[in-house]
Tab-separated table of C-alpha atoms (C1' of nucleotides) in Angstrom:
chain	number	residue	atom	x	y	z
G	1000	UNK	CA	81.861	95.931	121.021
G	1001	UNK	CA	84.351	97.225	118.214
G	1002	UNK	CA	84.563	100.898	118.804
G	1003	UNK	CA	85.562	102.562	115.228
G	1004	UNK	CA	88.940	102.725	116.649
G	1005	UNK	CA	90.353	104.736	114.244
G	1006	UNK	CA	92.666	102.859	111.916
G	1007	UNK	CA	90.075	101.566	109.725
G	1008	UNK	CA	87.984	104.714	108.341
G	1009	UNK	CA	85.458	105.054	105.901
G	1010	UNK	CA	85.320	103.851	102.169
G	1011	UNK	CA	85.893	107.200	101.411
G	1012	UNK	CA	89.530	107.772	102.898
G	1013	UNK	CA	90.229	104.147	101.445
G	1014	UNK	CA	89.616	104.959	98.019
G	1015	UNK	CA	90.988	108.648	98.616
G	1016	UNK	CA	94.505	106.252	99.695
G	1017	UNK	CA	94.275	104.333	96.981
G	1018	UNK	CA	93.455	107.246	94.430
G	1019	UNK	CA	97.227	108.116	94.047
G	1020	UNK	CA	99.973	106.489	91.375
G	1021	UNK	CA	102.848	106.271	94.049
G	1022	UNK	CA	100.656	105.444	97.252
G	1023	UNK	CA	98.769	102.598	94.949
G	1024	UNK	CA	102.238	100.580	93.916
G	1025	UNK	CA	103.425	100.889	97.345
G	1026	UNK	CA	100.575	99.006	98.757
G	1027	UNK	CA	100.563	96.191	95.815
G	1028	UNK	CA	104.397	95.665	96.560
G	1029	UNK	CA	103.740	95.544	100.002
G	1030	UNK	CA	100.431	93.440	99.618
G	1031	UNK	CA	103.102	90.659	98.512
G	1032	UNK	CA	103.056	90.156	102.591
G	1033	UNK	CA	106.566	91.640	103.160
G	1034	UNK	CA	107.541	94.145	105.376
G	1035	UNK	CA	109.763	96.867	104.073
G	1036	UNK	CA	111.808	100.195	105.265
G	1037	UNK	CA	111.176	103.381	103.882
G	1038	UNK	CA	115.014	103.304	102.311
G	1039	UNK	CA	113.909	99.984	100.771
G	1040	UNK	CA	110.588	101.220	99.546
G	1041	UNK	CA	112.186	104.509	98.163
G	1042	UNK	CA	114.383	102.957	95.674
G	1043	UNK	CA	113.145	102.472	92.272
G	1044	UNK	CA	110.844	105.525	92.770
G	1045	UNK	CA	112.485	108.598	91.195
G	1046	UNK	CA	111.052	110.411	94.318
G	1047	UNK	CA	112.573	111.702	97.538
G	1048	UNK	CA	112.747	109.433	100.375
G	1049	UNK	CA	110.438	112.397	102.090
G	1050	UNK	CA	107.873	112.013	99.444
G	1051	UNK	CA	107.710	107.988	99.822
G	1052	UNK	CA	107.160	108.990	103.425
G	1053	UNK	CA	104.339	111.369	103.023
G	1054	UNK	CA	102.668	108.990	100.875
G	1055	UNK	CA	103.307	105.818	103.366
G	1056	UNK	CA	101.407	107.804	106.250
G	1057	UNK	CA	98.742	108.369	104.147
G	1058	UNK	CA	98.105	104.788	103.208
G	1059	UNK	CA	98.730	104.249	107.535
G	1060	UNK	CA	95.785	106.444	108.360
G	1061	UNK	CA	94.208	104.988	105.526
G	1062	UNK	CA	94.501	101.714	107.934
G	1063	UNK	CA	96.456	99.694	104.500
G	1064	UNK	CA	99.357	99.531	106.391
G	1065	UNK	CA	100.940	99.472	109.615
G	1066	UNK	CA	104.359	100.461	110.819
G	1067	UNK	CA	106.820	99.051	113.403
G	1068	UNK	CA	110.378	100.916	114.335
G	1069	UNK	CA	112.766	98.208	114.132
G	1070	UNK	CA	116.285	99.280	115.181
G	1071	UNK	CA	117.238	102.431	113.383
G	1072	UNK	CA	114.447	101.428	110.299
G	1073	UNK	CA	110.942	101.327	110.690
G	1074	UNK	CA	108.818	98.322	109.171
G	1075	UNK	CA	105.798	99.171	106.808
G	1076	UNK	CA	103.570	96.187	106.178
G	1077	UNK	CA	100.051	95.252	104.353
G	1078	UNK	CA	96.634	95.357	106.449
G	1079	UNK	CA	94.216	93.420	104.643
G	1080	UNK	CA	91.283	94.893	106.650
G	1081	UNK	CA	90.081	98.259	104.270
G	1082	UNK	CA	90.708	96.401	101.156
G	1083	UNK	CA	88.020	94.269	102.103
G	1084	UNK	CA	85.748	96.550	103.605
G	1085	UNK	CA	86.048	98.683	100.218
G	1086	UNK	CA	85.768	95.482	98.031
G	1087	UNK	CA	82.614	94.880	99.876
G	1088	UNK	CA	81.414	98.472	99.523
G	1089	UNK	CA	81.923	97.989	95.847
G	1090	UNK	CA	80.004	94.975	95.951
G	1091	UNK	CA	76.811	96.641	97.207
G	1092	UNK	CA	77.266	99.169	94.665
G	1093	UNK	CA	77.567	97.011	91.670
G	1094	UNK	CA	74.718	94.769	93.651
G	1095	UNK	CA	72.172	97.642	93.454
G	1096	UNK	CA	72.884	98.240	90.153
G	1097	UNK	CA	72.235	94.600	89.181
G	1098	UNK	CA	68.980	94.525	90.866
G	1099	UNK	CA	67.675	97.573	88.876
G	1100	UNK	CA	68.881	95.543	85.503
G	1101	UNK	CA	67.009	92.968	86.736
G	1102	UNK	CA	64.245	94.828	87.572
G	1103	UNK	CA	63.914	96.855	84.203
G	1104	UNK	CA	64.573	93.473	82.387
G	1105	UNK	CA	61.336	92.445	84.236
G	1106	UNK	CA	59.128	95.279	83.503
G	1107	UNK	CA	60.002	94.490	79.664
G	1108	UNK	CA	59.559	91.104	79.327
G	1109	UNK	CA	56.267	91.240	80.954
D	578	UNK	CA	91.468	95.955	68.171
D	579	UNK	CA	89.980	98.270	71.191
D	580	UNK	CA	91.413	101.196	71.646
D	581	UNK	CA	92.187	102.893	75.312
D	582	UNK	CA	88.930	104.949	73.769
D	583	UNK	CA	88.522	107.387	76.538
D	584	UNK	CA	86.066	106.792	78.657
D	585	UNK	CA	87.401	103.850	81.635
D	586	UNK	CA	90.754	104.873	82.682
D	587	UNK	CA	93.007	102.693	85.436
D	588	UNK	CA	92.113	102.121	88.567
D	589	UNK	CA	94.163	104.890	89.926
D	590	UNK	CA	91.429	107.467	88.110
D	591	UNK	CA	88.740	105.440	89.501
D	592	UNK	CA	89.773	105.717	93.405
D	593	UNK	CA	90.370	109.063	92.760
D	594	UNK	CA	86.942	109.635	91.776
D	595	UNK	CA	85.375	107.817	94.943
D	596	UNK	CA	87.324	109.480	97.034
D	597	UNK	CA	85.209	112.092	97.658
D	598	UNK	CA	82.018	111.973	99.765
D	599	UNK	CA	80.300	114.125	97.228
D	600	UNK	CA	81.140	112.177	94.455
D	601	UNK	CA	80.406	108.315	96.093
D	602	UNK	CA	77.182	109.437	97.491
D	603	UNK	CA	76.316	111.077	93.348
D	604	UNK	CA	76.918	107.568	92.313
D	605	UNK	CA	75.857	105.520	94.939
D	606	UNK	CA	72.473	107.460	93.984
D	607	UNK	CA	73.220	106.564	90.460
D	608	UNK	CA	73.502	103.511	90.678
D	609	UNK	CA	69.891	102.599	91.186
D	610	UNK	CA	69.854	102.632	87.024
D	611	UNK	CA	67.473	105.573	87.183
D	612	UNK	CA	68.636	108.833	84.887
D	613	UNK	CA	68.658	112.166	86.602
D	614	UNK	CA	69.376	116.017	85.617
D	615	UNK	CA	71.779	118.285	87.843
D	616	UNK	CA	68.693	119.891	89.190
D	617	UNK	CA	67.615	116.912	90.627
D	618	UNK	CA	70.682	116.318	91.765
D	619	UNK	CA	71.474	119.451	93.348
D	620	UNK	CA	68.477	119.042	95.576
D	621	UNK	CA	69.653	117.922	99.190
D	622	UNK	CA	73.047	118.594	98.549
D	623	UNK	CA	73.551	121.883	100.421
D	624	UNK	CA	76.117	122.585	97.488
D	625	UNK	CA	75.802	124.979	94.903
D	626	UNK	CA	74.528	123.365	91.070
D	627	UNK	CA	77.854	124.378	90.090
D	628	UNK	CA	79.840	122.219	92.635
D	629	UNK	CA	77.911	119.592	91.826
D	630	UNK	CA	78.115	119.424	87.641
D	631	UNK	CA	81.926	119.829	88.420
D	632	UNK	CA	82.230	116.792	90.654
D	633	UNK	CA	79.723	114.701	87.964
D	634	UNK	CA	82.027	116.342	85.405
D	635	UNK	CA	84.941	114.059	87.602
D	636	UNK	CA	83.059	111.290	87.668
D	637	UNK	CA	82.338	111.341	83.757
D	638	UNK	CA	86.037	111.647	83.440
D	639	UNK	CA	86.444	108.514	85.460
D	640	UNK	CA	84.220	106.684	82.962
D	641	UNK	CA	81.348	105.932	86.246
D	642	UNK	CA	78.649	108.072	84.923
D	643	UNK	CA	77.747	109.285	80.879
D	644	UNK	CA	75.247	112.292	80.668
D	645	UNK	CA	73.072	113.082	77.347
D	646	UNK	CA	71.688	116.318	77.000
D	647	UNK	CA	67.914	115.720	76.805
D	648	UNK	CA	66.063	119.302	75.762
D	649	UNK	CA	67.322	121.500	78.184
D	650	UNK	CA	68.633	119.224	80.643
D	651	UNK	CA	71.694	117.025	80.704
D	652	UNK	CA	70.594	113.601	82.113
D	653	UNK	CA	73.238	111.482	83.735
D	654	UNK	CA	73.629	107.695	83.912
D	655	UNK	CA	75.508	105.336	85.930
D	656	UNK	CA	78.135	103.199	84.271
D	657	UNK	CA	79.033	99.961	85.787
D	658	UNK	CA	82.092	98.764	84.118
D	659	UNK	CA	85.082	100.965	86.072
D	660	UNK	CA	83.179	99.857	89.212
D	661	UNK	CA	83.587	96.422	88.455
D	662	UNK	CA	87.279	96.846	87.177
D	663	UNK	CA	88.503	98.840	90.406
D	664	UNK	CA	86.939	95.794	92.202
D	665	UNK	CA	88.747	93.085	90.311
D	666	UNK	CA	91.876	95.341	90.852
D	667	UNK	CA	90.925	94.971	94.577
D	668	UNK	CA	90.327	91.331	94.094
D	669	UNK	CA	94.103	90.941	92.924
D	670	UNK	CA	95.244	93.081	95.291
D	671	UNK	CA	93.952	90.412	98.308
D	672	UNK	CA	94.328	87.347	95.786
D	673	UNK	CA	98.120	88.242	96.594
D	674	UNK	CA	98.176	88.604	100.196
D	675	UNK	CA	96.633	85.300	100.885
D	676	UNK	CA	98.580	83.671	98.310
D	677	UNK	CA	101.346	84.911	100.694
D	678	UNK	CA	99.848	83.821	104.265
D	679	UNK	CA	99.256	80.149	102.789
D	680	UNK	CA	102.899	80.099	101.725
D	681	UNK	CA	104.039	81.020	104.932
D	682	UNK	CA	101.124	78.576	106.929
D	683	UNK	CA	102.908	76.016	104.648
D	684	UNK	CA	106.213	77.067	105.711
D	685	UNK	CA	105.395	77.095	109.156
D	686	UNK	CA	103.824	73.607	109.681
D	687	UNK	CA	106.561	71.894	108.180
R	1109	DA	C1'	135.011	106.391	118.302
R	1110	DT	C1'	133.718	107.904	113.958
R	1111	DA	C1'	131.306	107.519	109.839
R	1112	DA	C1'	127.451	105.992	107.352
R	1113	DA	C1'	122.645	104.586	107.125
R	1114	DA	C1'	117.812	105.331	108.254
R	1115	DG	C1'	114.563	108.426	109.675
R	1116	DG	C1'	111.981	112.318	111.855
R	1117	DC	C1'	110.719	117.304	111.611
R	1118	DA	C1'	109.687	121.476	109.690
R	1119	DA	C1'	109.674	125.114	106.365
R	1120	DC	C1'	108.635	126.197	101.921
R	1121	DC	C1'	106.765	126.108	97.108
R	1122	DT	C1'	103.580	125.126	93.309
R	1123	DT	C1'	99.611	122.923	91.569
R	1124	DT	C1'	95.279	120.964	92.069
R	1125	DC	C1'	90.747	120.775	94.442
R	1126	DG	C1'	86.495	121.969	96.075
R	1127	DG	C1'	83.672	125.589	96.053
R	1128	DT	C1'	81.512	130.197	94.956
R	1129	DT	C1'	79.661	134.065	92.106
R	1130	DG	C1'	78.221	136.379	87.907
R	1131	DC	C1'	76.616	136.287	83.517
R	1132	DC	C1'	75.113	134.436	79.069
R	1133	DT	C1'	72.515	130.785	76.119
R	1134	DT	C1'	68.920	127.559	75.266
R	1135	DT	C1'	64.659	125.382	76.107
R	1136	DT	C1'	60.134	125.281	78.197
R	1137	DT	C1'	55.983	126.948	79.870
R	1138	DC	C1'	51.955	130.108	80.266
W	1426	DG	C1'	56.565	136.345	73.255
W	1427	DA	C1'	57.918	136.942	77.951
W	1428	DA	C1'	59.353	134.683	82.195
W	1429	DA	C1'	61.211	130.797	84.325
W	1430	DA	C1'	64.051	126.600	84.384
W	1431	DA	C1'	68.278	124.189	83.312
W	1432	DG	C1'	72.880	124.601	82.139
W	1433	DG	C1'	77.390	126.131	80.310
W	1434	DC	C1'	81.530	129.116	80.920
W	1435	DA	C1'	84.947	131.565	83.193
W	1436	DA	C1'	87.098	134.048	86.818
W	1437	DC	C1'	88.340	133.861	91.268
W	1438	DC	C1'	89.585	132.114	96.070
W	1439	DG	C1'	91.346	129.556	100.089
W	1440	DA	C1'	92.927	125.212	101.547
W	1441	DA	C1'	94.955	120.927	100.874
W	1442	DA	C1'	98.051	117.892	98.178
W	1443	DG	C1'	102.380	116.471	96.430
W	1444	DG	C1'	106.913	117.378	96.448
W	1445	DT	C1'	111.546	119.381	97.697
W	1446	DT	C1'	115.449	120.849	100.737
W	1447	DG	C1'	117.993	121.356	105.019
W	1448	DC	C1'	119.126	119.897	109.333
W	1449	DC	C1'	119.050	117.184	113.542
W	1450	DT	C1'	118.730	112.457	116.097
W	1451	DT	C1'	119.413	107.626	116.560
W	1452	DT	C1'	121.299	103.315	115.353
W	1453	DT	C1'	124.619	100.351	113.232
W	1454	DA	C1'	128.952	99.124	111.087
W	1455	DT	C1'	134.057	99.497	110.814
DNA sequence: ATAAAAGGCAACCTTTCGGTTGCCTTTTTC
DNA sequence: GAAAAAGGCAACCGAAAGGTTGCCTTTTAT
């Protein structure tokens, strides 16, 4: 059946996610199929280990990553799933868009 | 030499600029090739003419749409290329997670 | 057993966003 | 040559975003 389930929404929040400097480094590094803490992901950031935070919630209602507490850290890792639904979405996008070319390109040649 | 010449910023600009239901449902719209004023655009929107011309006015920014003002109306356009750049972005993006699962499959099955 | 590391929670602040209203200019249309 | 259509400009507003700081809890290391 595959209820929405929440944890995959829209190609709207997915591109919101991604529409931010920090949130969109954080989810290449962690696209590298790594899991990472928070401490881990907040070096090299100039920001506040809060801020990193905010941002990695974000990207986990996005559905782009999941989390798992670990001992005293908790474990942020990549979710392949939106990416690909908002690949896709592009894909009809650029797909209409190459119809109507082709379509104009018709009408002229005629 | 091509300069960064305004007009198709990163990705980051680009994600920002879909992230909006307003905005992905202007250019999904769009991107049917066909030219329309902010009138036209307006129409079925619920939002005022002035909500709309600022979110096209994002978009512009963003490089997905160019207007020309045509008499007394400003016609906008759709503009493929930062459509098809946010999707190759995506395409790396995934490129590097499954790089990553086949090096662990192969580590695995050893 | 204490200290340090990793995080969660919540308050707070400033800037940006999404949207509205009012008014003025330019082009059409009749 | 008015009246109507299409827009631009600017002020204003409330809510959300991005970020910080302070403090408390839990886990791990010594």
């Amino acid at each position: 059946m595959s209820k929405p389930e929440l944890g995959d929404p829209g190609p709207v929040e997915v591109f919101a996610a991604l529409g931010d400097p920090t949130r969109l480094s954080l989810l290449t590094k962690l696209s590298d199929g790594q899991t990472r803490s928070i401490a881990t992901l907040s070096t090299d950031t100039k920001l506040t280990r809060q801020a990193v935070t905010k941002h990695l919630h974000v990207l986990e209602r996005a559905g782009l990553v999941a989390s798992v507490r670990v001992g005293r850290e908790s474990q942020f890792g990549y979710r392949p799933e939106p990416v690909a639904e908002a690949r896709s979405y592009l894909d009809r996008v650029s797909a209409q868009w190459d119809e109507a070319l082709t379509r104009l390109k018709a009408l002229v040649e005629r």
